[in-house]
Coordinates of C-alpha atoms in Angstrom, one line a residue:
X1 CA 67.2 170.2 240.8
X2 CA 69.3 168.3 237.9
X3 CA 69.3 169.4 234.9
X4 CA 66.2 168.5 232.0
X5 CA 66.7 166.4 229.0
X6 CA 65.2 168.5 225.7
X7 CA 63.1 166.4 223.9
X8 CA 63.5 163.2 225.2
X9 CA 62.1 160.1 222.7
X10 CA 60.6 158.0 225.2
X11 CA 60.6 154.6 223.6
X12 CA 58.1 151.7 222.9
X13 CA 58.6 148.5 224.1
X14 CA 59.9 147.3 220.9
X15 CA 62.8 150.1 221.4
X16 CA 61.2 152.6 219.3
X17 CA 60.7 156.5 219.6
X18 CA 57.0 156.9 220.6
X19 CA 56.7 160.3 221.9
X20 CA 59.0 163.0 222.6
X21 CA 58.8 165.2 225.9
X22 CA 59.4 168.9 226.0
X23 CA 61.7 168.1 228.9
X24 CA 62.0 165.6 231.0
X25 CA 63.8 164.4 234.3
X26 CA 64.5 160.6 233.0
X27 CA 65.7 159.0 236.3
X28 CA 62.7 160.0 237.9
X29 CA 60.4 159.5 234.7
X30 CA 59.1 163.1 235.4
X31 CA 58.3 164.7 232.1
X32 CA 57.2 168.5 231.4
X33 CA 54.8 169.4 228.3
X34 CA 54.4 173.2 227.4
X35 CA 51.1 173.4 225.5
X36 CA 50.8 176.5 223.1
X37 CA 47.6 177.6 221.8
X38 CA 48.5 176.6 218.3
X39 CA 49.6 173.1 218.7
X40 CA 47.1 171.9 220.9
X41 CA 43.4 173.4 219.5
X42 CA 41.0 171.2 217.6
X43 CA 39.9 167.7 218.1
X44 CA 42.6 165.7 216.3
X45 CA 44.9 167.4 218.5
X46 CA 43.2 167.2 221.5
X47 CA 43.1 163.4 220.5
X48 CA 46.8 162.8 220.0
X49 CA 47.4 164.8 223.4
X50 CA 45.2 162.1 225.3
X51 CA 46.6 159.0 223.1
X52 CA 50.6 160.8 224.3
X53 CA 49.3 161.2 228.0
X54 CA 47.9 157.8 228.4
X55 CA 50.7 156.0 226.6
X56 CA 52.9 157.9 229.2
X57 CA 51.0 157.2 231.9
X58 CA 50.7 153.8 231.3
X59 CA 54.4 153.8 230.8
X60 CA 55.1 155.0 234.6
X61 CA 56.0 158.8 234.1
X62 CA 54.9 161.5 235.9
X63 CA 53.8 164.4 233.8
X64 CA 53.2 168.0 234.3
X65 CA 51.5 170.7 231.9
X66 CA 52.2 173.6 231.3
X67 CA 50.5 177.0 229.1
X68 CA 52.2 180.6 229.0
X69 CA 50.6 181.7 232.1
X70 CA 52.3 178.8 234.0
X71 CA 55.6 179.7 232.6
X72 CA 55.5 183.4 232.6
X73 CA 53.6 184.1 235.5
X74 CA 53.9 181.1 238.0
X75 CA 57.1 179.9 236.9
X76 CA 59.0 179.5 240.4
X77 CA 55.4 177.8 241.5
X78 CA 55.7 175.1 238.7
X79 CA 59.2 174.1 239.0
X80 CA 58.7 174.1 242.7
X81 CA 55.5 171.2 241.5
X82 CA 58.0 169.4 239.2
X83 CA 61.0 169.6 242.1
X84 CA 58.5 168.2 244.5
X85 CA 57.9 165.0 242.2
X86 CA 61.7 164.9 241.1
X87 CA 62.6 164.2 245.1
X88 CA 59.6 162.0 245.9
X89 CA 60.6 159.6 242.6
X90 CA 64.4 159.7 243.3
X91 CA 64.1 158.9 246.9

């Protein structure tokens, strides 16, 4: 698997930084989110994390989430997910 991008701005179509992703596979426009308890509680939050997904749906990226359990416990198991959709979008 290449390697990830940290924080990648993912632009607007005007050119300008919209959202940023955690890391993200840019060729294949395969993105990875790690959501912490503290970032994401409460409704405003939970309302920018919809506006961010949708924008980069709409924008043709592949997305994958991830909390501590996925990357502490079923680590190999995610990157095996996000390896999966690397190879399908690159093919």
């Amino acid at each position: 698997m290449p390697q990830p991008s940290v924080q990648l701005p993912v632009l607007d179509v005007r050119g300008h930084p919209r959202r940023w992703l955690d890391l993200a596979w840019e060729e294949a426009k395969v993105g990875l989110e790690y959501d912490g308890e503290e970032g994401h509680a409460g409704r405003q939050n939970l309302r920018s994390d919809r506006r961010r997904h949708n924008f980069l749906q709409d924008d043709d990226w592949a997305m994958f989430y991830a909390t501590d359990l996925d990357v502490y416990r079923d680590f190999t198991h995610l990157m095996r997910k996000v390896g999966a959709a690397i190879e399908r979008r690159t093919q």
